[in-house]
Structure formats: structure tokens, C-alpha cells
Coordinates of C-alpha atoms in Angstrom, one line a residue:
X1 CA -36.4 3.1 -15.7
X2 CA -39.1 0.5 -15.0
X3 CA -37.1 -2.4 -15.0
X4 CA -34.7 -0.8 -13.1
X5 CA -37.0 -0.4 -10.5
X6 CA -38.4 -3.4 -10.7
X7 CA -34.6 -4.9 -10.4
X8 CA -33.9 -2.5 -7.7
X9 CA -37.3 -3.7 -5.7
X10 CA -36.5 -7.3 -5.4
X11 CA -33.0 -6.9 -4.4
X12 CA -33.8 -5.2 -1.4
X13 CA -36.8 -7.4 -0.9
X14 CA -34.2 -9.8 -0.6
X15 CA -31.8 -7.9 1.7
X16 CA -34.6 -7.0 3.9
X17 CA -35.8 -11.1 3.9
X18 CA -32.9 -13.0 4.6
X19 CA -31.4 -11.8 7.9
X20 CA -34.9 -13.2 8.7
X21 CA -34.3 -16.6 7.4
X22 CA -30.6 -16.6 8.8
X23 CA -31.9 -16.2 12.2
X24 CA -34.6 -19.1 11.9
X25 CA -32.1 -21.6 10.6
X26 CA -31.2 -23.4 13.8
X27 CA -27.9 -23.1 14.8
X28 CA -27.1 -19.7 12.7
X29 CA -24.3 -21.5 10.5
X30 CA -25.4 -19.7 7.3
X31 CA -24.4 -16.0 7.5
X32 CA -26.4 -13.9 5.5
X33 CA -24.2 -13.2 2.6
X34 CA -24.7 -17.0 1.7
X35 CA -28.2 -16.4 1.1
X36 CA -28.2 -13.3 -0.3
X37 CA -25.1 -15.1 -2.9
X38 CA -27.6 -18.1 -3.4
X39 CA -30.9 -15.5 -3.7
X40 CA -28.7 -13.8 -6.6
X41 CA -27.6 -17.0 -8.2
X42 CA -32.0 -18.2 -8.7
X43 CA -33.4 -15.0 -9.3
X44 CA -30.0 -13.2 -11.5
X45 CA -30.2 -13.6 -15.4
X46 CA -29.1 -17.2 -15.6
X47 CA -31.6 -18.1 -13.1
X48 CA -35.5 -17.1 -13.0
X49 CA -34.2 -14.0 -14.9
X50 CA -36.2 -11.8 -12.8
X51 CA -33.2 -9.5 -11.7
X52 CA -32.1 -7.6 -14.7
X53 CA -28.3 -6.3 -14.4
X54 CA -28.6 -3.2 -16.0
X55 CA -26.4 -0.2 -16.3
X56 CA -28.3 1.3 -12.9
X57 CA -27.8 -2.3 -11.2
X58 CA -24.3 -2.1 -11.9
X59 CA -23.4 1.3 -10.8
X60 CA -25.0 0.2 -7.4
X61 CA -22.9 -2.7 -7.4
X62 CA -19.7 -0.8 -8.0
X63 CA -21.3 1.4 -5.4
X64 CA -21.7 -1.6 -2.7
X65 CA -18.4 -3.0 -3.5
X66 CA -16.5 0.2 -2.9
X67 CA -18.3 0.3 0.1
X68 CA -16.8 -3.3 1.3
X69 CA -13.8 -2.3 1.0
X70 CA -13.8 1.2 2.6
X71 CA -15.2 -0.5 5.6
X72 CA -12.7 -3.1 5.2
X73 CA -9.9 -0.3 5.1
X74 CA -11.3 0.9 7.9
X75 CA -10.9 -1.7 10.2
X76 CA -7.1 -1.5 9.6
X77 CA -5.1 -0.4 12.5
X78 CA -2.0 1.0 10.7
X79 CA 0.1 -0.1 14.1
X80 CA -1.1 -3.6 13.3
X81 CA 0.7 -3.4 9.7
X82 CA 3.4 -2.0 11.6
X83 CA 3.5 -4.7 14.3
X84 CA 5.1 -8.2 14.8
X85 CA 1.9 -9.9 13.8
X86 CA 1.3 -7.3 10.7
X87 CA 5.2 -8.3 9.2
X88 CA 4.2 -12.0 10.2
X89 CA 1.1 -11.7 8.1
X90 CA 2.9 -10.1 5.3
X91 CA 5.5 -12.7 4.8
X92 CA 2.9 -15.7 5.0
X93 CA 1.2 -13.4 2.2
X94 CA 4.2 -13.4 0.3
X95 CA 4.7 -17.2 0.6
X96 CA 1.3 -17.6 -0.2
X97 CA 1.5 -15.7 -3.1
X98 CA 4.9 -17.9 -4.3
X99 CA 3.1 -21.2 -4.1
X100 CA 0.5 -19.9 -5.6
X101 CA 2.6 -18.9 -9.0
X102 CA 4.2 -22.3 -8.9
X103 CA 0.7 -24.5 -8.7
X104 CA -0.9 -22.3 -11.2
X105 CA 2.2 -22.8 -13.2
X106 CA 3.7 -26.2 -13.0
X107 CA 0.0 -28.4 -12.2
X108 CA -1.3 -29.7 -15.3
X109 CA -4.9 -29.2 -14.2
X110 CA -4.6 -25.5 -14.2
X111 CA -3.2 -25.6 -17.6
X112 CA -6.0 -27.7 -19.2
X113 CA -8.8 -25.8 -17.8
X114 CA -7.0 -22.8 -18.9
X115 CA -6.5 -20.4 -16.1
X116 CA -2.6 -20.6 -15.5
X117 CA -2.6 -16.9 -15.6
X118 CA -2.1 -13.9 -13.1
X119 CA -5.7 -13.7 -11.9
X120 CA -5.8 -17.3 -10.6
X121 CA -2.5 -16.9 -8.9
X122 CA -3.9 -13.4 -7.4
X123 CA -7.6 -15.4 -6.6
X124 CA -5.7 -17.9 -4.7
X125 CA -3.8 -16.1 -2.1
X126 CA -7.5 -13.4 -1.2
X127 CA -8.9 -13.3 2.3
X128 CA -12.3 -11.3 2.3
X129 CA -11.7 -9.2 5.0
X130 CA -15.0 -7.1 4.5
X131 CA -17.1 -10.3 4.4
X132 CA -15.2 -11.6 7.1
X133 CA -15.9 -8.3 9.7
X134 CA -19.9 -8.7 10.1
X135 CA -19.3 -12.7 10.7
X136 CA -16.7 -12.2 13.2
X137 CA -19.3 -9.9 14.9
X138 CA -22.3 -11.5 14.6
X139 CA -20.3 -14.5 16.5
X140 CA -18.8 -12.3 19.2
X141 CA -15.0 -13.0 17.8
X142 CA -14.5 -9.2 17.2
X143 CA -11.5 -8.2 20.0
X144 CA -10.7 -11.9 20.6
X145 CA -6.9 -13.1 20.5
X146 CA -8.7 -15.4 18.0
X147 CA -10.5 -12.0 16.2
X148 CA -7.1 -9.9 16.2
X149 CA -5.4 -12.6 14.4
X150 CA -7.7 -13.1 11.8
X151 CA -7.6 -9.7 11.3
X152 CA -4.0 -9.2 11.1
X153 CA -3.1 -12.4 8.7
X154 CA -6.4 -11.6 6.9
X155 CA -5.4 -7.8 6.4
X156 CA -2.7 -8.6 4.0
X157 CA -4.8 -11.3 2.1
X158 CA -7.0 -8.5 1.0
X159 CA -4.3 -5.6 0.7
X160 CA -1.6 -7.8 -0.9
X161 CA -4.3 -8.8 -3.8
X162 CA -5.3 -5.5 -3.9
X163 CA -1.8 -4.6 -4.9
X164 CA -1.1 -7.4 -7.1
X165 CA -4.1 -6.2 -9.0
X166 CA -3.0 -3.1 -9.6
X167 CA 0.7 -3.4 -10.7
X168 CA 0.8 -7.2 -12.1
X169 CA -2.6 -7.2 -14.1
X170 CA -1.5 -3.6 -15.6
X171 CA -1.8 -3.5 -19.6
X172 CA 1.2 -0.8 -19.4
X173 CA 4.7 -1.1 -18.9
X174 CA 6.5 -1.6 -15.9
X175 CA 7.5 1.9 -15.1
X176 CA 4.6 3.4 -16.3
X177 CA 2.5 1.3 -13.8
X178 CA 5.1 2.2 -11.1
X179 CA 4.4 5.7 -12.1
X180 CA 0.8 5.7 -12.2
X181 CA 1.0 4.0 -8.8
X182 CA 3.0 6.6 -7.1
X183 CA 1.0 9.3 -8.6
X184 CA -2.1 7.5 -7.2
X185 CA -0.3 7.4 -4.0
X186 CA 0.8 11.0 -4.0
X187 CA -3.5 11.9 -4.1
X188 CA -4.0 9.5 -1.1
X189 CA -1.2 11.0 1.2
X190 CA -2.5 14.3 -0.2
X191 CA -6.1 13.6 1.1
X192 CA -4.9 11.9 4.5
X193 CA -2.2 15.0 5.3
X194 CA -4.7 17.8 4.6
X195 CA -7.6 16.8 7.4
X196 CA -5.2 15.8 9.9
X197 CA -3.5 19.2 10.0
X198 CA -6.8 20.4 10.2
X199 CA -7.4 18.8 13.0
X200 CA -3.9 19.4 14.8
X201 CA -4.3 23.6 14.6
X202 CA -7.8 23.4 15.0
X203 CA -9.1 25.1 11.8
X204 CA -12.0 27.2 12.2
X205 CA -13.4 24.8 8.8
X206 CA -12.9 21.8 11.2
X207 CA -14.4 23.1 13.8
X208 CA -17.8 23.6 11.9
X209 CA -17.3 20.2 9.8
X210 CA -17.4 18.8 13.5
X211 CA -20.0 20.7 15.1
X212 CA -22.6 19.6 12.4
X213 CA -21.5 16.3 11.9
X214 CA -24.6 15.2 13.5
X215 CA -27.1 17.8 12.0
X216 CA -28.7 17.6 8.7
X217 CA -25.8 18.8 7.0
X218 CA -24.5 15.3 8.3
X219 CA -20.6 17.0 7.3
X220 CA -18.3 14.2 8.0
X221 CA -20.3 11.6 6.4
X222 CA -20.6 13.7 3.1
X223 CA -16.9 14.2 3.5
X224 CA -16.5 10.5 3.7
X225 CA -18.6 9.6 0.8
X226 CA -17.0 12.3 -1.3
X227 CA -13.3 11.0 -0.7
X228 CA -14.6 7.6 -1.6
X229 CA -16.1 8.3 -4.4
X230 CA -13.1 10.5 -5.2
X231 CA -10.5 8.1 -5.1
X232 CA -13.0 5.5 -7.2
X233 CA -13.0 7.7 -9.9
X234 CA -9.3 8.4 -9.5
X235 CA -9.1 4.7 -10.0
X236 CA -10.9 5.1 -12.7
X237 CA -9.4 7.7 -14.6
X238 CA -5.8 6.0 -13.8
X239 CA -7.2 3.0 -15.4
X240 CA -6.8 0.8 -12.0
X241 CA -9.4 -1.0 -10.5
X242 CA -11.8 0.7 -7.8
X243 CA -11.2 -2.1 -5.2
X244 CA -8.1 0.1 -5.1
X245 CA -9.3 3.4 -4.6
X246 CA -11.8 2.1 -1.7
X247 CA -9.9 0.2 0.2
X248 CA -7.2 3.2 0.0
X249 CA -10.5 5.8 0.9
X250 CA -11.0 3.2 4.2
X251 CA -7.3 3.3 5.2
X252 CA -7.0 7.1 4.7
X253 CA -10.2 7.6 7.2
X254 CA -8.8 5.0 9.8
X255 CA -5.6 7.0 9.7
X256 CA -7.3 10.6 10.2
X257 CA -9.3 9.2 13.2
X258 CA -7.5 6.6 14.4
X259 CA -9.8 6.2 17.2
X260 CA -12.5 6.2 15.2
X261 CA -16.0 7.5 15.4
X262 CA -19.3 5.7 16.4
X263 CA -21.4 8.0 15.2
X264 CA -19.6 8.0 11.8
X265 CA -19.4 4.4 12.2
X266 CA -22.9 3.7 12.5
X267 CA -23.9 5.7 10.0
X268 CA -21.5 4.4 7.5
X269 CA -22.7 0.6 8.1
X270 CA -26.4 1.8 7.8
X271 CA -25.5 3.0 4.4
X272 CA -23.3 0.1 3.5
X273 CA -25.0 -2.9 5.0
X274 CA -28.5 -1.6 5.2
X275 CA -28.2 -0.8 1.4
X276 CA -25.6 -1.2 -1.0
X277 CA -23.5 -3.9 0.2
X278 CA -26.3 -6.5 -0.3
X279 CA -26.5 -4.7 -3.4
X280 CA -23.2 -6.3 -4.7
X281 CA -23.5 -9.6 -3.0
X282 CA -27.1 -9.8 -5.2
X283 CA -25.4 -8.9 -8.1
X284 CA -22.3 -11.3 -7.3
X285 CA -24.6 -14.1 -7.4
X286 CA -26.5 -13.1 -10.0
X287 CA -23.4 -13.2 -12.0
X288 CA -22.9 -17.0 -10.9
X289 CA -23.8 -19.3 -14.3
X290 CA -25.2 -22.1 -13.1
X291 CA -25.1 -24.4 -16.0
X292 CA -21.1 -23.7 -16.7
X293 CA -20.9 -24.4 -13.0
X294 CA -22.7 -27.3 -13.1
X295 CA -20.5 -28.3 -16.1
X296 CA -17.1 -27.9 -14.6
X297 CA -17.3 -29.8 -10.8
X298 CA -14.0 -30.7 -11.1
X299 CA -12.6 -27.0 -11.5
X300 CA -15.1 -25.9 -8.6
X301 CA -13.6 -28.7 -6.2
X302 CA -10.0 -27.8 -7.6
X303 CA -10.1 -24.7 -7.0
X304 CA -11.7 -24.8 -3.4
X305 CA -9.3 -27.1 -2.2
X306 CA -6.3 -25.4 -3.6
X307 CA -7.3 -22.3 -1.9
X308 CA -7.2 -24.2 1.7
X309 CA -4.3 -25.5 0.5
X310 CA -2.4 -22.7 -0.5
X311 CA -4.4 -20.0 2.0
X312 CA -4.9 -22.0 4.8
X313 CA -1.9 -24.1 5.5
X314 CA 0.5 -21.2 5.6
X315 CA -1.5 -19.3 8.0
X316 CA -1.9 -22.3 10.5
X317 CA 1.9 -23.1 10.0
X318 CA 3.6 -19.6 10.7
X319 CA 0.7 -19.5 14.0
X320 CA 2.5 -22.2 14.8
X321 CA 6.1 -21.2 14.4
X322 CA 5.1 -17.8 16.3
X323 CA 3.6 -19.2 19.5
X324 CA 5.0 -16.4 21.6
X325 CA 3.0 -13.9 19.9
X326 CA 0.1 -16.3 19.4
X327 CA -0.2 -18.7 22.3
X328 CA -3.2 -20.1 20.6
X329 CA -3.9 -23.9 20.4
X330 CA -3.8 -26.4 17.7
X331 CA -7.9 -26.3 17.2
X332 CA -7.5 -22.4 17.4
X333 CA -5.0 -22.1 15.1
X334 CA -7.2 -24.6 12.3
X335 CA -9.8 -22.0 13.0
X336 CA -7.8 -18.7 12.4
X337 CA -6.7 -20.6 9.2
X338 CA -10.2 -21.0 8.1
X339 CA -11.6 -18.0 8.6
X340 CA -8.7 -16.5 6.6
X341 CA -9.1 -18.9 3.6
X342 CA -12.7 -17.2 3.4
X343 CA -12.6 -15.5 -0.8
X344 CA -15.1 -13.6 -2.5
X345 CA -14.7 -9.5 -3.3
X346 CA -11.4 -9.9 -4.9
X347 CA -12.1 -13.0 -7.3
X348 CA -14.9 -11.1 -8.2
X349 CA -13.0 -8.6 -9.1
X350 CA -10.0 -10.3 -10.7
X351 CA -11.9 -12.4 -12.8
X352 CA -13.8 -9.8 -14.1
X353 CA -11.0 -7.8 -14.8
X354 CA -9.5 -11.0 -16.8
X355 CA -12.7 -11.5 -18.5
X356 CA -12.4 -7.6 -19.2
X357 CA -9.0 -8.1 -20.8
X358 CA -9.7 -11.7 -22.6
X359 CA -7.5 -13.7 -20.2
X360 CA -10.5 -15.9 -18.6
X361 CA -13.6 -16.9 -19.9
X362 CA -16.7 -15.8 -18.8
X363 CA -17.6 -19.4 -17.7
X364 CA -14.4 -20.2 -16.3
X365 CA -15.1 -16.4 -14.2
X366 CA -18.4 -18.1 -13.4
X367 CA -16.4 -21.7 -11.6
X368 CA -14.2 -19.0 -9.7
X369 CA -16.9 -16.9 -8.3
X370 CA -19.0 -19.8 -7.3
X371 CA -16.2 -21.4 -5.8
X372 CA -15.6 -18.1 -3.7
X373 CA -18.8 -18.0 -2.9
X374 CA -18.9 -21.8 -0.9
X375 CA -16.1 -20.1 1.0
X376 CA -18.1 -17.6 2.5
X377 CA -20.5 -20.5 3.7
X378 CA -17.7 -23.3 3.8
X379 CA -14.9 -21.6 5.8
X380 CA -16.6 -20.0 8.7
X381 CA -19.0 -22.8 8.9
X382 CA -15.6 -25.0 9.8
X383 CA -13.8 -22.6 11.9
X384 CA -16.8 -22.3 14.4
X385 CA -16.9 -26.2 14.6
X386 CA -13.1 -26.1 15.3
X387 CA -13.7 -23.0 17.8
X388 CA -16.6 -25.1 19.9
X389 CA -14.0 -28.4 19.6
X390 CA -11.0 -26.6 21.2
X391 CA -12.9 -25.8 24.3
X392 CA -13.5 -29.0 24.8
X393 CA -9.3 -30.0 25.5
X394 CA -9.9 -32.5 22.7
X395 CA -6.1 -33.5 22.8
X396 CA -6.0 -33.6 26.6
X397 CA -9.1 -35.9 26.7
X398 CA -7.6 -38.4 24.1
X399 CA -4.5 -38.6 26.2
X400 CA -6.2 -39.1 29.6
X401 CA -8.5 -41.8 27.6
X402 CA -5.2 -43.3 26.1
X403 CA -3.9 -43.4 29.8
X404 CA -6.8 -44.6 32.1
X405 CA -9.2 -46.6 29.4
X406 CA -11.9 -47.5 32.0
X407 CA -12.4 -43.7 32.5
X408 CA -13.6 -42.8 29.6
X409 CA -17.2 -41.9 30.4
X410 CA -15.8 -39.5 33.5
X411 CA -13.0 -37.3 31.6
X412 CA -15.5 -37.2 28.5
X413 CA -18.4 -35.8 31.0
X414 CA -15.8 -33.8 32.7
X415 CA -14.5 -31.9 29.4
X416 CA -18.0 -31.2 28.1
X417 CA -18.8 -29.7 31.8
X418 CA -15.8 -27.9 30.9
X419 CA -17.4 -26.7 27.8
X420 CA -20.5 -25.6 29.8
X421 CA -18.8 -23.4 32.2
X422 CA -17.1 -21.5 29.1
X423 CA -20.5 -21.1 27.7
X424 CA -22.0 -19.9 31.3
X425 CA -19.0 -17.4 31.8
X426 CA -19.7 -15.8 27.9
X427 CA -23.4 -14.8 29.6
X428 CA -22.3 -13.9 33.0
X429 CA -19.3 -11.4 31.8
X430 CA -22.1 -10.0 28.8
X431 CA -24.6 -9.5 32.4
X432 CA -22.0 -8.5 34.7
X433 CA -21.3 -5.9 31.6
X434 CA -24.9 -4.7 31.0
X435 CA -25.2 -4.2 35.2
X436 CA -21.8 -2.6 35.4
X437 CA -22.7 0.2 32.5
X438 CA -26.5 0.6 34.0
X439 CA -25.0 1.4 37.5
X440 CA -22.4 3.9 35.5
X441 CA -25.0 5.9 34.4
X442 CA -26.7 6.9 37.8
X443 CA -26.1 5.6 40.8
X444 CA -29.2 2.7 42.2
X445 CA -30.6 5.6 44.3
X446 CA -31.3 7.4 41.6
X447 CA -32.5 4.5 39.3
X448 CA -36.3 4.6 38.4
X449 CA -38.1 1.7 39.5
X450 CA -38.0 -0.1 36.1
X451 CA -33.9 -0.1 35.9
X452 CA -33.7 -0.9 39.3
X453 CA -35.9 -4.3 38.8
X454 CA -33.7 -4.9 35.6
X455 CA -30.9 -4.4 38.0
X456 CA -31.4 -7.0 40.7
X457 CA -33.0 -9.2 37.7
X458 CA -29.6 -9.4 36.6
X459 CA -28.2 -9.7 39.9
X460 CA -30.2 -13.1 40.9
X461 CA -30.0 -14.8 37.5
X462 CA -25.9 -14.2 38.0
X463 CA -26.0 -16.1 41.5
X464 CA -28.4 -18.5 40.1
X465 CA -26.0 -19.5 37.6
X466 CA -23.0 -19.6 39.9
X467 CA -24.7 -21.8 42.1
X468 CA -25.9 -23.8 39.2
X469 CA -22.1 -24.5 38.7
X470 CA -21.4 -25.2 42.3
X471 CA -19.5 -21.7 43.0
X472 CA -19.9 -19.6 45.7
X473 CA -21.3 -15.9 44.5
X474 CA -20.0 -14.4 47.5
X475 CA -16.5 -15.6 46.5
X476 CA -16.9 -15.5 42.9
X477 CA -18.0 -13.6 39.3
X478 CA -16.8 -15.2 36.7
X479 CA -14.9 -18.4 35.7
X480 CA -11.2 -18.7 35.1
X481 CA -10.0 -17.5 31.3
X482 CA -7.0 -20.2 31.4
X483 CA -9.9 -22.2 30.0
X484 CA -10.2 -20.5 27.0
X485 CA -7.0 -21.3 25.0
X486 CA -6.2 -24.6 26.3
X487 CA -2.8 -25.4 24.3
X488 CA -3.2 -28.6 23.3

């Protein structure tokens, strides 16, 4: 129990420590997962050997990565699936998953190195949707047409794998698979029907689950932890991986509020990412074998580029064919594509499952999850460089250049001015916001003398930095969004 401890302690010394170093890393490009990834990867057996994976460790990982993916569930809309750019998504899945199959397949490189199997194929067509969600907040993407389209393309490059798991790296038959899967299915519908009539007549039980939600009894959130631990173990017992039965726990709470709840929200991500979630990133990097790593570049590289390739370039290209639906520009669309080609929880999973199974070896597993792991930093790291270059009418400016040469110092001043404003009206509209709510809750008269300072604070430094951009705050608030998505 000592070493467990001891284990235990330095992870969450660790989780505690680097949202501290991400924040004094100028410019914020490493997220924190990276750093708890790379933390894992020194201090995990094959490192310092200081973190001990024992059978403790690993129940707590199992319980971090279930979850990842219930919050990941969660943040599915089930109208999105439903929706043009949910059956868009779907089918760039699908194609992603075909040219996937045939590079695996036909490319000699995957056939020396020995992974030409299934769980390549399924690694190569992922989108870490849970690890995507905190990045997309943290960088205020969450809600953007940018945000929503991420989420929608990157909704089925977690589901799809999810699915591919279950019925195409099954050790049965192919109708008892489909059998196990619609009993597995039967229990979910079961769990999401029961609550929601519940809630329709109003049952006396629901009544009291609500009423206490926020006591000690804490109701809903036991409720919550219950049905994910419920359909893990489901998982389990079917012999399907858990990824399954949490993801399915997340999709089944999203559907019985599909409103959702703050309170239950809140709590949920202080359990997830304030504890077990860095948990399993830890652990993921602790996994990580340097020296095979280290020994196989090429594979790492490989692999990597073969995931933009085969990830990336079908998500820019159907953006591009559906431009009604996603008036986004060029720049935008490289981002979206990025962001999406982001992989890590489910080559974790699928290679361990092959290792499991004796399809991959453990160092080859090792290559994958490493090269999942640059993704995390890679891929959003990219996509915000492409997101700061697309305000800037890149395109436009070239062609202006290309048509008045001896301009070129005015139109590229004017596009970075036009850059500035965009940053000045993010902080006016997040001000204007923080003014409009304060007022909202009592009127000025009725302000205390602290609030109403705050108040016309806010007030000044918003016509300050109008006039710092030559606009009238008696005629003006904010800047025009037609900057936003120029279409190049």
C-alpha cells in the first residue's frame, strides 16, 4: 500500500504542478496534457522509475479514462449526429476509415514494421475529442463556427473508432459480436428510457433525486457515477472494451438532459479533471518506452504523417466541398483539419487491446502512443498558428501585393491593423459581457459602491479602446464580425 501511495502522491504532485508551468510558458502553446504526457514518460517505469504502475495505479487509470470519455459523450448533441454536418462527418469518417485499410494494407512500410493489422487501421482514422474539449476552451474556440465544426467532424473520429473497436477487434464470430452488441445496446436504451420517463410524469423518486442534488447526498452525481461505472463493468463482463461503455454512459446523460446541468457539470469536471483524468494521461506517458521509441524514428514520423494524411486531408477537403454549411476560409478550414487529426485515448486503447491479444508488440504499442502523444502538442499547436494567419486576409494581401508591388509596406500594415481590431473586439465583447450581466443582476442604483466603480471601470477602458481605434463610442460597441471569416 506504500508504494501505492507513494505512486499516487507524485502523480497528483504533478497534476497539481503543471497547469502552473503551462501558464508561465510564454505564449501558452503547450496545453497541459503535453506536460503531464512528458512528466509520465521521465518519471513512469522506463524513465526515473519512480511511478510504479501497480494494480491501484491502473484501476485509477481505467477510472480517468472512463471519465474522458463520459465527458466526451457528453458534449454530444444527438441533433448534431442527426444534422447535415453530423452525416457530413460521418461519411468523411467512413472515407477515412477506407484509406486507412488500404495504406495499412498495400504500403510496404506498414508491412515491415509489422502493424498492417486492424488496430493501426482503427489508430489512424481517431480524433480525441475529450482531449480536444479543455483545449478548445482554454482558447475561447468553444461555440465558434470554428468550435462546432471540430466538434461535429471530430465527434465521429472518436465514436466511429469506438465502434470499430468493439465489432472488428472482437475474438468472436460475426453474429455473436452483433449479438453481444445489440444486447449491450438493449442495457443503454434501457438506462436512457427509464430516467427520462421519470422525468416526463414527474415521479415522486425524481422529485427527491432533484431536490438533493445539491446536498450531501449529492443524488445526481452518484447516479451519474453509478451508470458509468455500470456500463464499464457491462463492458467488461461482455468482453468489450470500457472506452465503450463510457462514452455510451456520456451520450446516455447528454440525452436525459439535453440541456444539461451546470451544477452537474461542474462537479463532474472537478472529479474528472481535478483528479482522475490526469491520472490516465500520467499513466499514458508512463507507458511511453523511450528507448523502443528512440529506436524506431522512422515508424514515429510514419505514423504522424500518415495520420494528417489520412485524418486531416479528408476533413479539410469535404469543408471545402460543403461551403454552404461551412462558409469558413481556406486558413480556417487547415485549422479545423488540425485540430481533428489530434489522437491519443483511442490508440491507447487499441494498441493495448492488440498487445492484449498478441497482434502488436509492446514496443511497436510504445511508437503509436508516443506518436499520439506529439498530436496532442503538434496539432493544436498548428491550428492556432493557422487561426492567428487567417485573420490576417493572408490571400487577399498576396493578391493586392501581386497587383500594386510598391504598396507593399501599406496593405501589410493595413492587414496586421486588421488583425488588431479582431484582437480589441475579443476584449470589448468579453467587457461589454461582464458589464451587461453585472447590470442584470441589480439595477446601478442599487449597485454597492465597489460594483458600481467596477462598472464605469469597464465603461472608460471600453471608450478608451474605441477611441484608440479611431471609432466613435457614441456611435459604436464593437467591430464588424465580417472580419472574422474572411473567405479567402
Amino acid at each position: 500500500m506504500t508504494q501505492e501511495l507513494v505512486s499516487l502522491t507524485i502523480i497528483m504532485a504533478v497534476a497539481a504542478v503543471s497547469p502552473i508551468v503551462a501558464q508561465l510558458i510564454p505564449g501558452k502553446f503547450i496545453p497541459q496534457t503535453v506536460l503531464l504526457l512528458a512528466a509520465g514518460t521521465a518519471l513512469g517505469p522506463y524513465g526515473l522509475g519512480v511511478i510504479e504502475v501497480n494494480d491501484a495505479v491502473k484501476l485509477l487509470n481505467e477510472l480517468g479514462m472512463a471519465f474522458l470519455f463520459l465527458l466526451a459523450g457528453y458534449e454530444i448533441d444527438p441533433k448534431r449526429l442527426a444534422g447535415h454536418q453530423g452525416k457530413v462527418g460521418l461519411l468523411t469518417w467512413g472515407i477515412t476509415l477506407g484509406l486507412a485499410w488500404l495504406v495499412v494494407t498495400f504500403l510496404p512500410f506498414f508491412t515491415k514494421q509489422g502493424i498492417n493489422g486492424v488496430a493501426t487501421v482503427i489508430a489512424l482514422t481517431t480524433t480525441a475529442l475529450g482531449t480536444l474539449m479543455p483545449i478548445l476552451k482554454e482558447r475561447n474556440l468553444e461555440g465558434t463556427p470554428i468550435g462546432d465544426a471540430i466538434i461535429s467532424y471530430g465527434t465521429w473520429g472518436e465514436l466511429g473508432p469506438i465502434l470499430a473497436m468493439a465489432i472488428l477487434l472482437s475474438t468472436r464470430t460475426g453474429w455473436q459480436t452483433m449479438l453481444v452488441l445489440g444486447a449491450f445496446l438493449a442495457i443503454c436504451l434501457l438506462c436512457a428510457m427509464l430516467p427520462t420517463k421519470a422525468l416526463k410524469t414527474g415521479h415522486r423518486l425524481y422529485r427527491f433525486l432533484t431536490e438533493n442534488a445539491n446536498t450531501s447526498s449529492q443524488t445526481l452525481m452518484r447516479l451519474t457515477t453509478f451508470l458509468l461505472i455500470f456500463l464499464v463493468t457491462i463492458s467488461a463482463l461482455f468482453e468489450l472494451d470500457a472506452v465503450l461503455g463510457a462514452f455510451a454512459a456520456g451520450f446516455i446523460l447528454r440525452y436525459i438532459i439535453p440541456d444539461g446541468s451546470k451544477s452537474l457539470e461542474m462537479k463532474l469536471e472537478g472529479v474528472g479533471y481535478g483528479f482522475l483524468i490526469p491520472v490516465f494521461f500520467v499513466v499514458s506517458g508512463a507507458a511511453i518506452n523511450v528507448r523502443a521509441v528512440a529506436g524506431r524514428p522512422a515508424l514515429l514520423v510514419a505514423f504522424i504523417v500518415m495520420l494528417m494524411l489520412i485524418r486531416a486531408v479528408p476533413v479539410y477537403v469535404a469543408l471545402s466541398l460543403d461551403k454552404r454549411e461551412n462558409p469558413l476560409s481556406s486558413h480556417h478550414r487547415v485549422t479545423v483539419a488540425l485540430y481533428c487529426t489530434t489522437a491519443l485515448p483511442i490508440i491507447v486503447a487499441v494498441t493495448s487491446l492488440a498487445v492484449k491479444v498478441g497482434t502488436m508488440q509492446g514496443d511497436t504499442a510504445s511508437t503509436l502512443v508516443a506518436a499520439g502523444a506529439i498530436t496532442v502538442f503538434l496539432m493544436p499547436l498548428l491550428g492556432s498558428i493557422t487561426y492567428q494567419v487567417a485573420d490576417v486576409h493572408p490571400v487577399t494581401a498576396v493578391r493586392e501585393i501581386a497587383h500594386t508591388p510598391s504598396d507593399w509596406r501599406t496593405i501589410v500594415r493595413e492587414h496586421a491593423q486588421v488583425r488588431a481590431l479582431l484582437h480589441h473586439q475579443d476584449r470589448l465583447k468579453r467587457m461589454a459581457e461582464t458589464l451587461e450581466s453585472l447590470e442584470k443582476q441589480e439595477g446601478l442604483n442599487g449597485l454597492d459602491s465597489r460594483r458600481a466603480e467596477l462598472v464605469e471601470r469597464a465603461r472608460l477602458e471600453i471608450d478608451r479602446q474605441l477611441k484608440e481605434l479611431g471609432l466613435d463610442p457614441q456611435l459604436t460597441t464593437q467591430l464588424p464580425h465580417s472580419y472574422r471569416y474572411p473567405k479567402n
